[in-house]
Amino acid sequence: MQNFTQLQEILSTPKDILITSHRNPDGDAIGSSLALYHFLKAHYHTVYVSFPSEFPDNFAWMEGSEEVLIYDSKVKKVNKIIDNVDLVFALDFNGLDRIDKMGEYIAKKKVPVAMIDHHLDPDDFSQYTLSDPSASSTCELIFDFIQMMDKKDPIDIKVAEYIYTGILTDTGSFKYNVTPKLFKTCAALFNVGIDSNKIQSLVFNSLPKKNLELLGYCLNECMEIIPELKTGIISLTKKDYEDFDIQRGDTEGIVNYLLMLKEVQVAAFVTEQPKIVKLSLRSKGDFAVNKIASDHFKGGGHKNAAGGASFTGLKSTLTKLKKILKEEVGETSFKSYPAQD
Ligand code: 5GP
Ligand code: MN
């Protein structure tokens, strides 16, 4: 970690600290934030957590989640906290634009920032930086950070559970980005006593009925497979959002179903939000969807999982996406996949 010794020095006496993560926080954002929250609190710091927008219900079992301040609805309160904190931890994102207005306020107030993140191409806004795109998740890096900070003490069970949660969700239950190091980390978490079955059940097997109905609808009515582009697209309109009363997190993971098709190499989930059209992109093998997201949709992410936004309406966004894929997919041979028959 860059400037770790200085950060360690700062954290050697009680401080006021804000932890934040990206808009539409996922399991890795929430898990890393609440794991670090409990770790820092146990070390006598005063800690606040704020996300730009709401988090999904299936993470509400985590202790501390009830104290999370949602910036969208608590601007004044969080700004006051930012005015007074000694340090901001920025977790699971690497550009202040991912936290919108909160990012602008943090930059304006010149609060020192410690970034812990696993996305490519970090912006230069943090004084203390642990950035490792080879890590499966920010939670994996939170484990490393805690080890660096506190080699002697055993890891707290809550901290271990929340780290494991982010690892589970960002790896798709150990489908993506697994490494020997990650399994070593998980072994250490198991040695602390985490119950993997319990956590998997809390995170994945706690959906309301409407979510399965929505999934059925997406697969039956909204899926388009374009064989010549090796692409699958699912799109949802504003009306679908109203009809299914879709809330934050309800659409999580739907894009991955497209990748289950043998002929699909690139998957897109495109949704009409109140002000923007949001794109979630996925791919198999070498095809880099983060390049598509950053070149054309003001977004970014990882090679095989990225996202961005469009401001031109759903129909024209879909037309634009298909045009881009026609150019990009045409140049790709998809050598590495499909591998098995
Ligand atoms: P999801 O499709 O699950 O929303 O996001 C997948 C990944 O894409 C996230 O881990 C994040 O790195 C990235 N991502 C999604 N939306 C955006 C965006 O609007 N901007 C940037 N820079 N990255 C995004
Ligand atoms: Mn992550």
Short mmCIF file of N, CA, C and O and ligand atoms in Angstrom, two decimals, residues 26 98 119 252 278-282 298-302 305-309, ligand 1:
data_model
loop_
_atom_site.label_atom_id
_atom_site.label_comp_id
_atom_site.label_asym_id
_atom_site.label_seq_id
_atom_site.Cartn_x
_atom_site.Cartn_y
_atom_site.Cartn_z
N ASP A 26 -23.04 -2.82 -3.82
CA ASP A 26 -23.26 -4.27 -3.92
C ASP A 26 -22.65 -4.95 -2.70
O ASP A 26 -22.18 -4.28 -1.76
N ARG A 98 -17.77 8.35 -9.00
CA ARG A 98 -18.66 7.21 -8.68
C ARG A 98 -19.48 7.47 -7.42
O ARG A 98 -20.36 6.69 -7.08
N HIS A 119 -10.40 -2.00 -8.90
CA HIS A 119 -10.71 -1.67 -10.31
C HIS A 119 -9.47 -1.14 -11.03
O HIS A 119 -8.55 -0.63 -10.40
N GLU A 252 -30.09 -7.34 -9.64
CA GLU A 252 -28.72 -7.84 -9.44
C GLU A 252 -28.59 -9.27 -9.98
O GLU A 252 -29.40 -10.14 -9.65
N LYS A 278 -29.15 2.77 -17.90
CA LYS A 278 -27.98 2.15 -17.26
C LYS A 278 -27.63 0.87 -18.02
O LYS A 278 -28.52 0.09 -18.38
N LEU A 279 -26.33 0.67 -18.24
CA LEU A 279 -25.89 -0.56 -18.90
C LEU A 279 -25.01 -1.37 -17.96
O LEU A 279 -24.09 -0.83 -17.33
N SER A 280 -25.31 -2.66 -17.89
CA SER A 280 -24.46 -3.61 -17.19
C SER A 280 -23.92 -4.56 -18.23
O SER A 280 -24.70 -5.21 -18.92
N LEU A 281 -22.61 -4.64 -18.33
CA LEU A 281 -22.02 -5.47 -19.39
C LEU A 281 -21.20 -6.60 -18.79
O LEU A 281 -20.53 -6.42 -17.76
N ARG A 282 -21.26 -7.76 -19.42
CA ARG A 282 -20.47 -8.91 -18.98
C ARG A 282 -19.88 -9.59 -20.21
O ARG A 282 -20.44 -9.50 -21.30
N LYS A 298 -19.42 6.42 -20.75
CA LYS A 298 -19.00 7.17 -19.56
C LYS A 298 -18.87 6.28 -18.33
O LYS A 298 -19.17 6.70 -17.20
N GLY A 299 -18.44 5.04 -18.52
CA GLY A 299 -18.37 4.11 -17.40
C GLY A 299 -17.01 3.45 -17.30
O GLY A 299 -15.99 4.03 -17.69
N GLY A 300 -16.99 2.25 -16.80
CA GLY A 300 -15.75 1.52 -16.63
C GLY A 300 -16.02 0.21 -15.94
O GLY A 300 -17.13 -0.30 -15.97
N GLY A 301 -14.99 -0.30 -15.27
CA GLY A 301 -15.16 -1.56 -14.55
C GLY A 301 -14.03 -2.52 -14.85
O GLY A 301 -12.89 -2.10 -15.08
N HIS A 302 -14.34 -3.79 -14.85
CA HIS A 302 -13.34 -4.83 -15.08
C HIS A 302 -13.48 -5.37 -16.51
O HIS A 302 -14.46 -5.10 -17.17
N ALA A 305 -16.64 -7.53 -16.46
CA ALA A 305 -17.83 -6.99 -15.80
C ALA A 305 -17.69 -5.48 -15.71
O ALA A 305 -16.80 -4.98 -15.02
N ALA A 306 -18.54 -4.79 -16.43
CA ALA A 306 -18.40 -3.33 -16.45
C ALA A 306 -19.78 -2.69 -16.57
O ALA A 306 -20.79 -3.39 -16.74
N GLY A 307 -19.80 -1.39 -16.46
CA GLY A 307 -21.09 -0.71 -16.56
C GLY A 307 -20.91 0.73 -16.97
O GLY A 307 -19.80 1.28 -16.94
N GLY A 308 -22.01 1.33 -17.36
CA GLY A 308 -21.97 2.73 -17.75
C GLY A 308 -23.38 3.24 -17.94
O GLY A 308 -24.34 2.58 -17.55
N ALA A 309 -23.48 4.42 -18.52
CA ALA A 309 -24.80 5.04 -18.66
C ALA A 309 -24.91 5.71 -20.02
O ALA A 309 -23.90 6.02 -20.67
P1 5GP B 1 -22.81 -3.80 -12.48
O1 5GP B 1 -23.03 -4.20 -13.88
O2 5GP B 1 -22.93 -4.96 -11.56
O3 5GP B 1 -23.59 -2.59 -12.08
O4 5GP B 1 -21.30 -3.34 -12.40
C1 5GP B 1 -20.26 -4.20 -12.75
C2 5GP B 1 -18.95 -3.48 -12.57
O5 5GP B 1 -18.90 -2.44 -13.52
C3 5GP B 1 -18.81 -2.81 -11.22
O6 5GP B 1 -17.98 -3.58 -10.41
C4 5GP B 1 -18.15 -1.52 -11.54
O7 5GP B 1 -16.78 -1.70 -11.50
C5 5GP B 1 -18.43 -1.25 -12.97
N1 5GP B 1 -19.40 -0.19 -13.20
C6 5GP B 1 -20.75 -0.30 -13.24
N2 5GP B 1 -21.31 0.88 -13.53
C7 5GP B 1 -20.32 1.77 -13.67
C8 5GP B 1 -20.26 3.17 -13.97
O8 5GP B 1 -21.27 3.85 -14.18
N3 5GP B 1 -19.01 3.73 -14.01
C9 5GP B 1 -17.88 3.01 -13.82
N4 5GP B 1 -16.70 3.64 -13.87
N5 5GP B 1 -17.89 1.71 -13.55
C10 5GP B 1 -19.09 1.07 -13.47
#
